[in-house]
Coordinates of C-alpha atoms and ligand atoms in Angstrom, one line a residue:
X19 CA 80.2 75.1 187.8
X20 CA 82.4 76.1 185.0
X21 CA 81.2 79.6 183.7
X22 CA 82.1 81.8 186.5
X23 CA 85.4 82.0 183.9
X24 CA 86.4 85.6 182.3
X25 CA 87.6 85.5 178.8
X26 CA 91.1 87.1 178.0
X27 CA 89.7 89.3 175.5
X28 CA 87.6 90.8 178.1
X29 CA 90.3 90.8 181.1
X30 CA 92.8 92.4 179.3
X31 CA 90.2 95.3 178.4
X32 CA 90.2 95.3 182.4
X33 CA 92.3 98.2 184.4
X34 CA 94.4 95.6 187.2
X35 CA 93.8 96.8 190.6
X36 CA 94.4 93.3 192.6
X37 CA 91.0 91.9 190.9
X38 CA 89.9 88.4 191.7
X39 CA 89.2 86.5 188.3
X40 CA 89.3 82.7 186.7
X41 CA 90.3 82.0 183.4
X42 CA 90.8 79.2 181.3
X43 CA 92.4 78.0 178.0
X44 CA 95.5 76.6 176.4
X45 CA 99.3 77.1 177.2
X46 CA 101.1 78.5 174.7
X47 CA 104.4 78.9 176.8
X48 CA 105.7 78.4 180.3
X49 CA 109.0 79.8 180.3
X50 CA 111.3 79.7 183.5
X51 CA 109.1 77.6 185.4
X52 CA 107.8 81.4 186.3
X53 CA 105.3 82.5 183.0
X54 CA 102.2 80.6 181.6
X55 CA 101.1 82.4 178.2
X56 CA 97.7 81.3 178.7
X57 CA 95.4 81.4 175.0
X58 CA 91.2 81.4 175.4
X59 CA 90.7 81.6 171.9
X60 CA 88.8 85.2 172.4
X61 CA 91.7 87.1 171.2
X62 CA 95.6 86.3 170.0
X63 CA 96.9 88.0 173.4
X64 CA 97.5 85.5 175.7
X65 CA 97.5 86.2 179.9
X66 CA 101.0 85.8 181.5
X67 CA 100.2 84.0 184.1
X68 CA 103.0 84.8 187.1
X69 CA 103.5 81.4 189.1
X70 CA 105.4 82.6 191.7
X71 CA 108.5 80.8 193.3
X72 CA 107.1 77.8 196.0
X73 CA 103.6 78.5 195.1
X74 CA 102.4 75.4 193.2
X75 CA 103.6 72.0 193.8
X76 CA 106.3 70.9 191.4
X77 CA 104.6 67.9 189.6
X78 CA 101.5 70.3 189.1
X79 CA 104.2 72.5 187.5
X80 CA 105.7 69.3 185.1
X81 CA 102.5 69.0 183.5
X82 CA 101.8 72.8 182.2
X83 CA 103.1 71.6 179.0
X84 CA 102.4 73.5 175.2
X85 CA 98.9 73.0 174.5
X86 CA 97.5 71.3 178.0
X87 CA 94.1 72.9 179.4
X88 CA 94.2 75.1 182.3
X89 CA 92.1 76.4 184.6
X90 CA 93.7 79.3 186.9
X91 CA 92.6 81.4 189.5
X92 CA 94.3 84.4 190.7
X93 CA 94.3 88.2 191.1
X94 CA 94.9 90.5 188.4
X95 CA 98.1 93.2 188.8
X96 CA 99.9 95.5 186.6
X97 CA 102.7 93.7 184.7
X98 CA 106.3 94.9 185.3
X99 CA 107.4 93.1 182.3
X100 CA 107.5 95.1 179.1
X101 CA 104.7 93.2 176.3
X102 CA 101.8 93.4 178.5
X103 CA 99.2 95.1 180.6
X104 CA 98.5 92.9 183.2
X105 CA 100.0 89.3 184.9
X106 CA 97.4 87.4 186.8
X107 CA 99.1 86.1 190.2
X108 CA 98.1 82.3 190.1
X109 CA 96.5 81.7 193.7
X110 CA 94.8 78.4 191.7
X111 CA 96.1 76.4 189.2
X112 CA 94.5 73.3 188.0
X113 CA 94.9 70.9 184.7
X114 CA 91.9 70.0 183.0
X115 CA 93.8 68.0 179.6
X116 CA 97.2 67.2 180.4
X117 CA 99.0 67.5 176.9
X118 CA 101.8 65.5 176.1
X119 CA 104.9 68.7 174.7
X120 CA 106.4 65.6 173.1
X121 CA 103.7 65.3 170.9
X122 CA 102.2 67.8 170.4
X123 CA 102.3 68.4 166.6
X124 CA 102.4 72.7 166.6
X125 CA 105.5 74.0 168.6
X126 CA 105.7 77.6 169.3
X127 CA 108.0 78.5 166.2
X128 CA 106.5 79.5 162.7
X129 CA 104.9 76.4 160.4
X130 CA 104.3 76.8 157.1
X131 CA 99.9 77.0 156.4
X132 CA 100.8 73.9 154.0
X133 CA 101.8 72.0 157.3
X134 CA 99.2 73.1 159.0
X135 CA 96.6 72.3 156.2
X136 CA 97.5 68.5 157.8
X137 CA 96.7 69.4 161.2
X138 CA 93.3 71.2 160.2
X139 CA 92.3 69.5 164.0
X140 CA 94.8 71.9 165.7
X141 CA 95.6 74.8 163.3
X142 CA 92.5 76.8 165.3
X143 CA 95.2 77.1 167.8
X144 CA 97.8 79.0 166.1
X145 CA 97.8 83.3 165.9
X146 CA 97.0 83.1 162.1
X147 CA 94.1 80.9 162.3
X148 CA 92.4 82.6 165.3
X149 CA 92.3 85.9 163.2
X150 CA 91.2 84.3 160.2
X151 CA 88.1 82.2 162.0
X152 CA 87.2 85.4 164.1
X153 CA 87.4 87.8 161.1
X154 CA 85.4 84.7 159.3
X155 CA 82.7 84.5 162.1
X156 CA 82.4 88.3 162.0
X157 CA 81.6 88.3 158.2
X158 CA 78.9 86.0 158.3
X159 CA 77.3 88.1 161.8
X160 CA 77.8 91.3 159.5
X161 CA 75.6 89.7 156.5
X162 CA 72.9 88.7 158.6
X163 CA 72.8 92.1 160.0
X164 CA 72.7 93.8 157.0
X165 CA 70.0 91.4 155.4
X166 CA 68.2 91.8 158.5
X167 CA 68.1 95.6 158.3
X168 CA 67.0 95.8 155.3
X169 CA 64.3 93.5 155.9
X170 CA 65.3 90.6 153.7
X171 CA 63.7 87.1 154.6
X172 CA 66.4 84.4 155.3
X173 CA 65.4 81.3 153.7
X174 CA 67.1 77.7 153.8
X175 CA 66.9 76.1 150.5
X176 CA 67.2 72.5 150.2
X177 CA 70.6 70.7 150.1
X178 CA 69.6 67.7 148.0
X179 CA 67.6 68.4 145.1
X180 CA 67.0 67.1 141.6
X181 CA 67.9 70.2 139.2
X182 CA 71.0 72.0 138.7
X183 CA 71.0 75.6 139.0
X184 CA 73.9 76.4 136.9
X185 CA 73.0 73.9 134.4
X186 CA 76.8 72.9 134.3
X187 CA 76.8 69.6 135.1
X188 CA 79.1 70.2 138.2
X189 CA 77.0 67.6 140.5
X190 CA 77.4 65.1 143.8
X191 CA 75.3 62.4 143.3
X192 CA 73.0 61.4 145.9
X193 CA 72.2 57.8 146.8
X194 CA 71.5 54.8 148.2
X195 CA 71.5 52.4 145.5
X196 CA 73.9 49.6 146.1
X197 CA 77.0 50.1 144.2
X198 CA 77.7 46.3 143.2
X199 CA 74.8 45.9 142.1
X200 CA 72.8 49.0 140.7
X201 CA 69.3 48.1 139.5
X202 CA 68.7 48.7 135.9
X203 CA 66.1 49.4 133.8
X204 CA 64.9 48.0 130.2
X205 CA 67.6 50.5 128.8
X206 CA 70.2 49.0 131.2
X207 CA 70.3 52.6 132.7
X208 CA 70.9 52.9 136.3
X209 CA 66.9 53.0 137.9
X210 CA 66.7 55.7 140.1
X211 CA 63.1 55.2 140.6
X212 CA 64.3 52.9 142.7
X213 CA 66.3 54.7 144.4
X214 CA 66.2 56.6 148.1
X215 CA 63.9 60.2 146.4
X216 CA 62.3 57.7 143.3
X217 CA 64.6 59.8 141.4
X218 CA 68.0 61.1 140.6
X219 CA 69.4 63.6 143.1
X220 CA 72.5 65.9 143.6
X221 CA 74.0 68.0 146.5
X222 CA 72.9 71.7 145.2
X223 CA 75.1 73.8 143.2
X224 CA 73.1 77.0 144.4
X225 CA 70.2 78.1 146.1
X226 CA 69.2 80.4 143.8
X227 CA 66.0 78.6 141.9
X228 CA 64.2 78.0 145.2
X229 CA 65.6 81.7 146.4
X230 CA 63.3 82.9 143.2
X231 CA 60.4 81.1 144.2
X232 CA 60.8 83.1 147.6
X233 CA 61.4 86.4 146.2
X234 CA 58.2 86.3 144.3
X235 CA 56.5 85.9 147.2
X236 CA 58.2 87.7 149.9
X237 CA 59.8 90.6 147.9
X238 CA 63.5 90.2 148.8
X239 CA 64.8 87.0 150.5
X240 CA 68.6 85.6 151.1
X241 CA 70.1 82.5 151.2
X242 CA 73.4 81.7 153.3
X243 CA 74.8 77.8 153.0
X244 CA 77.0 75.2 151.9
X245 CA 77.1 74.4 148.0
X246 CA 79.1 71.8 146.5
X247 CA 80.7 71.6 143.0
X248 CA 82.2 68.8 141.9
X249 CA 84.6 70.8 139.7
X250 CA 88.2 69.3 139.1
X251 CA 89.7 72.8 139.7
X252 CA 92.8 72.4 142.2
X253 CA 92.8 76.2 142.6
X254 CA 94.0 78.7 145.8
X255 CA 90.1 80.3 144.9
X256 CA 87.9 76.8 144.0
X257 CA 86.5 74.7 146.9
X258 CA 84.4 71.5 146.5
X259 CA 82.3 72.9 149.0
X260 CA 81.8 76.3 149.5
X261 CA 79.0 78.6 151.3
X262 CA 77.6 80.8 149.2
X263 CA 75.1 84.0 150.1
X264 CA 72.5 84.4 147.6
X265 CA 70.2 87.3 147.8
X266 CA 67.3 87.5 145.4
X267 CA 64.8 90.0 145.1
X268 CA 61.5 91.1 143.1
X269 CA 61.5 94.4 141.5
X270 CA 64.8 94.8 140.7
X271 CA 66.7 95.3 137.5
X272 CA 70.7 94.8 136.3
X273 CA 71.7 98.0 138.1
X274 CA 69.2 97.7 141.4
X275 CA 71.3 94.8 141.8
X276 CA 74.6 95.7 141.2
X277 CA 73.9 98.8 143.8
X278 CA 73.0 96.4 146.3
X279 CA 76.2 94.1 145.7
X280 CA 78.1 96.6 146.0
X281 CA 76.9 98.2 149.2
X282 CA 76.6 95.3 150.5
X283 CA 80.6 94.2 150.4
X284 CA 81.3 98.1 151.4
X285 CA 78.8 97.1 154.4
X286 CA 80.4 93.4 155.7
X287 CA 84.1 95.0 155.1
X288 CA 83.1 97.6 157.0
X289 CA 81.8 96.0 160.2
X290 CA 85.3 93.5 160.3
X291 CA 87.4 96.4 160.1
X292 CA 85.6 98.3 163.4
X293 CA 84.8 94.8 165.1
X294 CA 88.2 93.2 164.2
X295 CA 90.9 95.8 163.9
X296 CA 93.1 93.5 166.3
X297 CA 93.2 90.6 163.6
X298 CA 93.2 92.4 161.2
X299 CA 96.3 94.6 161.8
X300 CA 97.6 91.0 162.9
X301 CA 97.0 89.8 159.4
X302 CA 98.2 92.8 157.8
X303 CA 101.4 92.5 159.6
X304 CA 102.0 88.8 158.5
X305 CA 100.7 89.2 155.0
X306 CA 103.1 92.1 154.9
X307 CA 106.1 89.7 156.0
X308 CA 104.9 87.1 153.6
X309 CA 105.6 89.8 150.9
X310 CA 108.8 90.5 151.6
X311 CA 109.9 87.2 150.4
X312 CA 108.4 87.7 146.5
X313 CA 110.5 89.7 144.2
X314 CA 109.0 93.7 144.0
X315 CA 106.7 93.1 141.3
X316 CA 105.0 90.8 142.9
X317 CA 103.9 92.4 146.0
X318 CA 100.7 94.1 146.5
X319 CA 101.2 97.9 145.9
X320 CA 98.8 98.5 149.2
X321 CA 98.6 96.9 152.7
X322 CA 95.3 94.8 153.7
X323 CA 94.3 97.4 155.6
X324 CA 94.8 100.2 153.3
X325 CA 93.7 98.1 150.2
X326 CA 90.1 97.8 152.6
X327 CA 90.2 101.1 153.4
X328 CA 90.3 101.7 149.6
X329 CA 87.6 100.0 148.7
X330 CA 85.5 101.3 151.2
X331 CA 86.4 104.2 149.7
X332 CA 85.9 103.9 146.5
X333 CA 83.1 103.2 143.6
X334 CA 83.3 100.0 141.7
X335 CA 84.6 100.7 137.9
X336 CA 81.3 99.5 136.0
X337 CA 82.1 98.0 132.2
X338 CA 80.5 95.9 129.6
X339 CA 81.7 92.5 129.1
X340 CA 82.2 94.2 125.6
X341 CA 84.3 97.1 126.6
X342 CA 86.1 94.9 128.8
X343 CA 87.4 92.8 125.6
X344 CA 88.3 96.0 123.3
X345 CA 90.6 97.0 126.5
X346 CA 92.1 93.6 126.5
X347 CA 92.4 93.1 123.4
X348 CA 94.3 96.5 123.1
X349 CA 96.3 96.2 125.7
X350 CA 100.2 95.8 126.1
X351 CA 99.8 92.5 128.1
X352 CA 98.4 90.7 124.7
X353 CA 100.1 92.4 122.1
X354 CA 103.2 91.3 123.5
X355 CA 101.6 87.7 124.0
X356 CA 102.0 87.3 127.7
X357 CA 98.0 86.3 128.5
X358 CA 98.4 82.6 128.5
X359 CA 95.1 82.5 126.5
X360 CA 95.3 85.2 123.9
X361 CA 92.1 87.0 123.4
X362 CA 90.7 86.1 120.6
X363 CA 87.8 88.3 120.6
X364 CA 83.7 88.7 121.4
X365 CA 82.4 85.8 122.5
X366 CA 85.5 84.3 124.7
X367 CA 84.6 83.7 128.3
X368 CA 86.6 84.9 130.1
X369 CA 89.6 83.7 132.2
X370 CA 91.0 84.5 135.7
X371 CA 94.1 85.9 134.1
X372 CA 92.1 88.4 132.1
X373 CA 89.9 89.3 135.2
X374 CA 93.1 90.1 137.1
X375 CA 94.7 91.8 134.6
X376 CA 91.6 94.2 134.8
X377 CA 91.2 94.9 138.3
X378 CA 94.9 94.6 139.2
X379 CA 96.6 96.1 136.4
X380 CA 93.8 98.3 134.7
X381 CA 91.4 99.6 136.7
X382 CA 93.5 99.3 140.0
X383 CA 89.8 98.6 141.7
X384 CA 87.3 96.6 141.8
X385 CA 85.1 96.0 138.9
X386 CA 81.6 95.0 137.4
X387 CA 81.6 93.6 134.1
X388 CA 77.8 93.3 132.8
X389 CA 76.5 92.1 129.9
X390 CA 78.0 89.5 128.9
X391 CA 77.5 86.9 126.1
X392 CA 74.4 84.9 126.4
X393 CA 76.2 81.7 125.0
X394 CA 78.7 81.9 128.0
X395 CA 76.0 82.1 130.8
X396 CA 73.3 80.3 132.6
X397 CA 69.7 79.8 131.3
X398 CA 68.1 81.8 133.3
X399 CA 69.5 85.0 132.9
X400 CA 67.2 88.2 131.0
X401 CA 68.2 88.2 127.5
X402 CA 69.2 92.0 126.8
X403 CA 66.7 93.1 123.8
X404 CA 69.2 96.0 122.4
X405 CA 72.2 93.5 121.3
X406 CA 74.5 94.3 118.6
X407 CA 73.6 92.0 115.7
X408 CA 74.9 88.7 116.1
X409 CA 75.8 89.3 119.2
X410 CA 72.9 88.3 121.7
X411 CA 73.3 89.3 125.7
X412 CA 72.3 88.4 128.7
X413 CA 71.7 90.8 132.2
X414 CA 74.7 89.2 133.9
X415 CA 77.1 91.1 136.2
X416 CA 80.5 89.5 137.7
X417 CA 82.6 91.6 140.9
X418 CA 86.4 91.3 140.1
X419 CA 88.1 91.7 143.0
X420 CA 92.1 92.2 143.3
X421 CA 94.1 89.6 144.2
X422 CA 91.2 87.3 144.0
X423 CA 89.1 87.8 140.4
X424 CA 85.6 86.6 140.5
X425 CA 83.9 87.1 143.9
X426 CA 80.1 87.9 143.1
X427 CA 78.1 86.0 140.2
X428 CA 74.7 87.6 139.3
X429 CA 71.8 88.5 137.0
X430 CA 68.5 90.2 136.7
X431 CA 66.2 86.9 135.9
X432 CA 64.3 86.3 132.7
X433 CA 60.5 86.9 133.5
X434 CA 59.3 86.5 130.2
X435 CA 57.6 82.5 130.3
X436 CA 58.1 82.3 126.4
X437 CA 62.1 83.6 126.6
X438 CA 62.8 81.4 129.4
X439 CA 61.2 78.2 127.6
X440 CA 62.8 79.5 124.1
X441 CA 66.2 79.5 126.1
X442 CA 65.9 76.0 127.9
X443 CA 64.8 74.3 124.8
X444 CA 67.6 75.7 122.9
X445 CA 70.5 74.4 125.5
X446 CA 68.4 71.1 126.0
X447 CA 67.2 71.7 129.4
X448 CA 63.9 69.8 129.9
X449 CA 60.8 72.0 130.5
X450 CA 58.9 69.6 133.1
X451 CA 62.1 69.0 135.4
X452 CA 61.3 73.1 136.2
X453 CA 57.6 72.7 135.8
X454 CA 57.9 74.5 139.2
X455 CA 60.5 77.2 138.7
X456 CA 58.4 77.8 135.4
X457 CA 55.3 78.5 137.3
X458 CA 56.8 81.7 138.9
X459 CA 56.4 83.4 135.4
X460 CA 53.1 82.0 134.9
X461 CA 51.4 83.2 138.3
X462 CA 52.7 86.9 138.5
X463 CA 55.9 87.3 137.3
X464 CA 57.8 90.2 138.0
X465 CA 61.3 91.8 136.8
X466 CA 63.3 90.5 139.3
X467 CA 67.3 89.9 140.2
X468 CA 69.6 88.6 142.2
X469 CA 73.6 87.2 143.1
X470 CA 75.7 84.8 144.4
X471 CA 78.8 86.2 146.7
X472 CA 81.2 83.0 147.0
X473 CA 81.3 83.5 151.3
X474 CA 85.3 82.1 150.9
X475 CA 86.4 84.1 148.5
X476 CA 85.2 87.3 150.5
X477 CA 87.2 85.8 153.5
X478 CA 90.2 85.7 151.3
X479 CA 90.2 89.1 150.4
X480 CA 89.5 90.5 153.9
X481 CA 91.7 88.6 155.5
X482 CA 94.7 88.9 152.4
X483 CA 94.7 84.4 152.8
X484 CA 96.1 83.5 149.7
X485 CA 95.1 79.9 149.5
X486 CA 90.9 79.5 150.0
X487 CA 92.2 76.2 151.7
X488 CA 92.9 78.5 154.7
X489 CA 89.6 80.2 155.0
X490 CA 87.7 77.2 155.7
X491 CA 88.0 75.4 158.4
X492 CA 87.9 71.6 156.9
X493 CA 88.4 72.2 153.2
X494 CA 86.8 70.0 150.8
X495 CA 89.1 69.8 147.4
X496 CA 89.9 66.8 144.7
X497 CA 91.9 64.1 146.4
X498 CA 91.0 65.5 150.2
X499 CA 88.3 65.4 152.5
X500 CA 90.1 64.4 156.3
X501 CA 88.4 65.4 159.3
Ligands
LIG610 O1 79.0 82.5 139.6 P1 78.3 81.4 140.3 O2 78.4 80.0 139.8 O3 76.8 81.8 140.4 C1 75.7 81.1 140.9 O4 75.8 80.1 141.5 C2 74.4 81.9 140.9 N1 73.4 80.9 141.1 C3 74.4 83.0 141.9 C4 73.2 83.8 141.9 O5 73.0 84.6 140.9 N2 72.3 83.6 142.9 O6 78.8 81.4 141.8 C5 78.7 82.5 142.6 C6 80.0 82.8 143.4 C7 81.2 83.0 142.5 O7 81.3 84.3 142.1 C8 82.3 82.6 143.4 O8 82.6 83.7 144.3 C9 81.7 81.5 144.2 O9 80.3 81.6 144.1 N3 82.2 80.2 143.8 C10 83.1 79.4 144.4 N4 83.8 79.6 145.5 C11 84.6 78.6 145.9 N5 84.8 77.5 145.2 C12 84.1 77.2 144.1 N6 84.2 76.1 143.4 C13 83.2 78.3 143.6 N7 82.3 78.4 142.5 C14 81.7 79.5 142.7
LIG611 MG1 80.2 82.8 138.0

């Protein structure tokens, strides 16, 4: 039986007092033939592990090499080395994976994350890593909690459908038709009748159409799962595949939901900073040293952990799409020509440089821009009645966040049947490929509203990863999909 083992985390919470215990994991060191830093995974502490002198048989000792698996028994005592609490006196030691130290592709010195963006396999096994896939893990506990508590339905929407959410065009096919030879119609289109659904079908873009049809019948409902966009953006922030959590709920207008988005990032930052202060003072401390290489006015004015705190702290800065443009278009930054796309006014959507040069140089927070131009945004979204002439809205609200610009994508929903089908004809989407989504506004619609939090991008800015690459664990991007 293997489970009678204790995990570091735990052991080192332990007061030694001679204590029998088992643990297992990974070396990370053995230095002087004398100390094993052994590594579970539970925590970056390792336990030294004290072999002492003519204990363990020398070939046993040749083979705890970096990285092999060990499984030691021993009794627990206070350290009387400076760096840690306890030792645990090997009684036991046995191998489980020998590990071959010349090899081994991760030695114990520092490699840069693009290097280890090759070893994706292995990278789980470095101090930087293990924070980021705890503090990772942690997030996505923390928004199941706070879903559950407030009595929000998790629903699994389908991976492969037919329609795209976004309307964007973004898709990954799905198929089975031969590639050689793809069957054609009388058109000499491909025939996707013939094909795996009788029809054409895509990996989803969102969740969010089928997350409507169960908020109109359960109240308030989220979604949490992969999405794929097959957008050529090779970005530190865009990801072919990405999760996304997508809550969506029935009596809610523009500000219901940008309360809840906001309480909600408060909420998940908030559990990681009581249930992870270890990795995240350990991130802190290395995004801290990263800094120190930029010139000054590069570096973030605030630590990650006081830059949390901060928010947590603090209200969003709430702004029309509108206002937003007047202060950009007044500011320093464009009149001296240094946005790499000038603003040229009402209308523009807006790019990442802009959105940073809000919340990082403005505001100093984060921000909600709302109503924005309809002309910019998806179909679906409520098409504000009080617009400036010539200038039609939409209920949309982005998050801005520093350091990482667009986190949250939302909207209150257009109920209206006649709007919606006014809007879709007018961008050319076809009514009877929604004759379902439509329905909802036949059969008891409601004002209702909801968002999309890219899960990544929130794991970038809690854990101050610069690269999204590094906040996944197998990265999907243009040109790369190993492991
Ligand atoms: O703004 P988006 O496209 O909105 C939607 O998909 C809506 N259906 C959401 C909703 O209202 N239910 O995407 C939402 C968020 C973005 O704000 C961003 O954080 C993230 O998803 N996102 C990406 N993250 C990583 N890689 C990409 N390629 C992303 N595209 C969007
Ligand atoms: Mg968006």
């Amino acid at each position: 039986m293997f489970n009678k083992r204790i995990r570091i985390r735990e052991l080192l919470a332990m007061e030694p007092q001679g204590q029998e215990v088992t643990v297992m994991g990974w070396v990370r060191t053995f230095r002087n033939n004398q100390f094993i830093a052994l590594n579970d995974g539970s925590t970056n502490q390792n336990i030294q592990v004290l072999v002492e002198l003519g204990s363990q048989g020398e070939e046993l000792l040749k083979r705890v090499t970096t990285s092999a698996s060990l499984k030691v028994t021993g009794t627990i005592v206070p350290s009387l080395g400076k760096g840690q609490k306890m030792d645990l006196k090997a009684a036991r030691i046995e191998i489980l994976g020998d590990s071959d130290a010349e090899k081994y592709p991760l030695q114990p010195k520092k490699h840069s994350l693009e290097f280890l963006r090759e070893i994706a396999h292995l990278r789980f096994r470095t101090n930087t890593f293990g924070a980021v896939f705890r503090v990772r893990h942690a997030l996505a506990f923390a928004i199941h909690r706070f879903f559950n508590e407030k009595g929000f339905v998790y629903m699994h929407t389908p991976i492969i459908t037919a329609s795209d959410a976004e309307g964007a065009g973004e898709m990954f096919r799905v198929s089975t038709l031969p590639f050689d030879q793809t069957p054609r119609n009388d058109k000499g289109e491909v025939d996707f009748k013939q094909d795996f659904f009788g029809r054409a079908t895509n990996l989803t873009v969102s969740g969010q159409l089928e997350g409507e049809l169960g908020a109109t019948a359960f109240g308030e409902i989220y979604t949490f799962g992969p999405t794929f966009r097959a957008e050529n953006s090779n970005t530190a922030r865009h990801l072919a595949e990405f999760w996304m959590i997508e809550p969506e709920m029935a009596f809610y207008d523009l500000e219901d939901n940008m309360n809840l988005a906001e309480e909600f990032i408060k909420y998940i930052i908030r559990y990681a900073m009581e249930h992870n202060r270890e990795d995240l003072e350990f991130l802190a401390q290395r995004l801290a040293d990263e800094e120190k290489q930029l010139p000054q006015e590069k570096r973030s004015e605030m630590g990650l952990l006081e830059k949390l705190e901060f928010v947590l702290n603090n209200g969003f800065e709430r702004l029309t799409y509108t206002d937003a443009i007047e202060i950009l278009k007044e500011s320093n930054h464009n009149k001296k020509k240094k946005f790499q796309y000038p603003i040229t006014g009402w209308g523009m959507d807006l790019q990442s440089e802009h959105e940073r040069y809000l919340v990082e140089k403005h505001f100093k927070k984060p921000v909600i821009l709302y109503n924005y131009p309809a002309a910019i945004k998806a179909f679906y979204m409520r098409q504000n009645d009080d617009c400036a002439p010539g200038q039609p809205t939409v209920a949309a609200m982005d998050i801005l966040a520093p350091g990482i610009g667009e986190i949250v994508g939302g909207s209150q929903r257009e109920e209206r049947l006649h709007k919606l089908e006014d809007r879709m004809k007018e961008i050319g989407i076809p009514l009877e490929e929604l004759w379902w989504y439509l329905d909802t506004r036949r059969y008891g619609t409601v004002p209702h509203a909801g968002f999309g939090l890219g899960f990544e991008r929130m794991v970038q800015f809690v854990t101050g990863m610069t690269n999204i690459r590094d906040v996944i664990a197998f990265p999907r991007t243009p040109g790369s999909a190993e492991f």
